[in-house]
Tab-separated table of C-alpha atoms in Angstrom:
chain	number	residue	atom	x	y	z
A	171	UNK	CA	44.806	134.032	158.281
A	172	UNK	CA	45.826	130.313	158.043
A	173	UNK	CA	46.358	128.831	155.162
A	174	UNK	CA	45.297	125.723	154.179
A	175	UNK	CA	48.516	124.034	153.561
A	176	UNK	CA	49.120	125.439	157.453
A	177	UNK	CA	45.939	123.876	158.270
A	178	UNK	CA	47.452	120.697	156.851
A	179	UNK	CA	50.494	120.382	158.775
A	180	UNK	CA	48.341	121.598	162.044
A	181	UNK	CA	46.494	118.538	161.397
A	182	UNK	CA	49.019	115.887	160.431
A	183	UNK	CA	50.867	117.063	163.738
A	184	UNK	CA	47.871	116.192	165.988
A	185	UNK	CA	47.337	112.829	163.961
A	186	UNK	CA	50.687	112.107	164.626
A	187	UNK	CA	50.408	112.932	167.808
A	188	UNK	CA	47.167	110.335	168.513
A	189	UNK	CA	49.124	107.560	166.857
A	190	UNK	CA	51.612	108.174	169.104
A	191	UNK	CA	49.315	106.751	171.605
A	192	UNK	CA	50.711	109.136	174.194
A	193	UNK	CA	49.415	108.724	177.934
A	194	UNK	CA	50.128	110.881	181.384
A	195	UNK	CA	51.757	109.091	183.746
A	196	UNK	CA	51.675	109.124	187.211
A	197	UNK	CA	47.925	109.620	187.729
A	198	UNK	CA	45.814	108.629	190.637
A	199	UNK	CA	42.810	106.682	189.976
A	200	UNK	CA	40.026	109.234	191.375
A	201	UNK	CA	41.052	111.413	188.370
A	202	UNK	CA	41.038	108.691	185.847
A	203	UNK	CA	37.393	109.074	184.900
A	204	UNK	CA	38.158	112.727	184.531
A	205	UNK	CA	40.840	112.479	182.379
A	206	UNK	CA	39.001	109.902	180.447
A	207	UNK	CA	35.782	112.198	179.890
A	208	UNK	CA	38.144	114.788	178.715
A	209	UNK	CA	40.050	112.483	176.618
A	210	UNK	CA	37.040	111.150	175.136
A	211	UNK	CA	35.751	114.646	174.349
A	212	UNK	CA	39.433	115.582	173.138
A	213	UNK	CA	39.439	112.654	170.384
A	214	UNK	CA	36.295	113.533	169.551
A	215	UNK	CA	37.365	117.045	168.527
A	216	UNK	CA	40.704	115.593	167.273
A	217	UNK	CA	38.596	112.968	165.016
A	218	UNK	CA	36.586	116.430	163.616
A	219	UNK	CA	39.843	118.023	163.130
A	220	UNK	CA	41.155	115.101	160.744
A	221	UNK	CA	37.839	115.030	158.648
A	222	UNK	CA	38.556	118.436	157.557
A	223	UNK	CA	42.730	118.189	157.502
A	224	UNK	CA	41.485	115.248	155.028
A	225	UNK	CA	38.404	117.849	153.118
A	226	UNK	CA	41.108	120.423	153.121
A	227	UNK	CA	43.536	118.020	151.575
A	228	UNK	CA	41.505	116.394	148.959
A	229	UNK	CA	40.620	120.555	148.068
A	230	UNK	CA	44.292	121.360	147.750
A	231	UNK	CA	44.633	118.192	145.225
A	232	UNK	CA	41.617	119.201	143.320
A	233	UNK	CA	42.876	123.007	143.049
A	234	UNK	CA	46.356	122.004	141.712
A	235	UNK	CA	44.721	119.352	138.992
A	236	UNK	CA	42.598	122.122	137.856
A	237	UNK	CA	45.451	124.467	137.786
A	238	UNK	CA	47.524	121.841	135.676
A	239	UNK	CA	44.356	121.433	133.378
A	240	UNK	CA	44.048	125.280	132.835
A	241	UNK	CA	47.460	125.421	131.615
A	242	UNK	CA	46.600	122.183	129.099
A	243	UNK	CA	43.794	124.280	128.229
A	244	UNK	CA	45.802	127.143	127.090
A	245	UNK	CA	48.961	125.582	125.429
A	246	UNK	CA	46.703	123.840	123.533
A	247	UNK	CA	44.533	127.318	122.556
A	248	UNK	CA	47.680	128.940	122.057
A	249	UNK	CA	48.780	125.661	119.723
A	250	UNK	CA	45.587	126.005	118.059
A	251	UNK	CA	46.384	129.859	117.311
A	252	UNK	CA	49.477	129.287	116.010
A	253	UNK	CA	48.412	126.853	113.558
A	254	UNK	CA	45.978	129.089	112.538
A	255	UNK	CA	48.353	131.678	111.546
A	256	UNK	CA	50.933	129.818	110.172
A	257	UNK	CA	48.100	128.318	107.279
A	258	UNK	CA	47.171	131.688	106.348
């Protein structure tokens, strides 16, 4: 299975790759139109691809916070405890 940090990098590559502006040389012009109805279908599914890279992304952030916040949670329960059983 793919992870999502693997998903991540998948997708940064291709982003990287479409603001690289990369073109095919040495094409005649009767399969221009081709390429461009394939190219616009390929950026479409590119553009897709990048919405979720950037879902998957803001997920990752929002798992790690609430990691970091669980462990808050339970220094300060453990804190809490230990005051507890030092006043008694």
């Amino acid at each position: 299975p793919i992870t999502a940090e693997r998903a991540l990098d998948m997708c940064k590559l291709m982003r990287n790759y479409k603001e690289s502006g990369r073109t095919t040389l040495n094409t005649s012009s009767r399969n221009i139109s081709k390429i461009n109805s394939e190219r616009r279908l390929s950026t479409g599914t590119l553009n897709r691809l990048i919405l979720v890279a950037q879902a998957l992304e803001s997920e990752v952030q929002y798992r790690r916070q609430l990691g970091v916040n669980s462990e808050r949670i339970v220094i300060a329960l453990r804190t809490i405890n230990l005051v507890g059983m030092i006043n008694r």
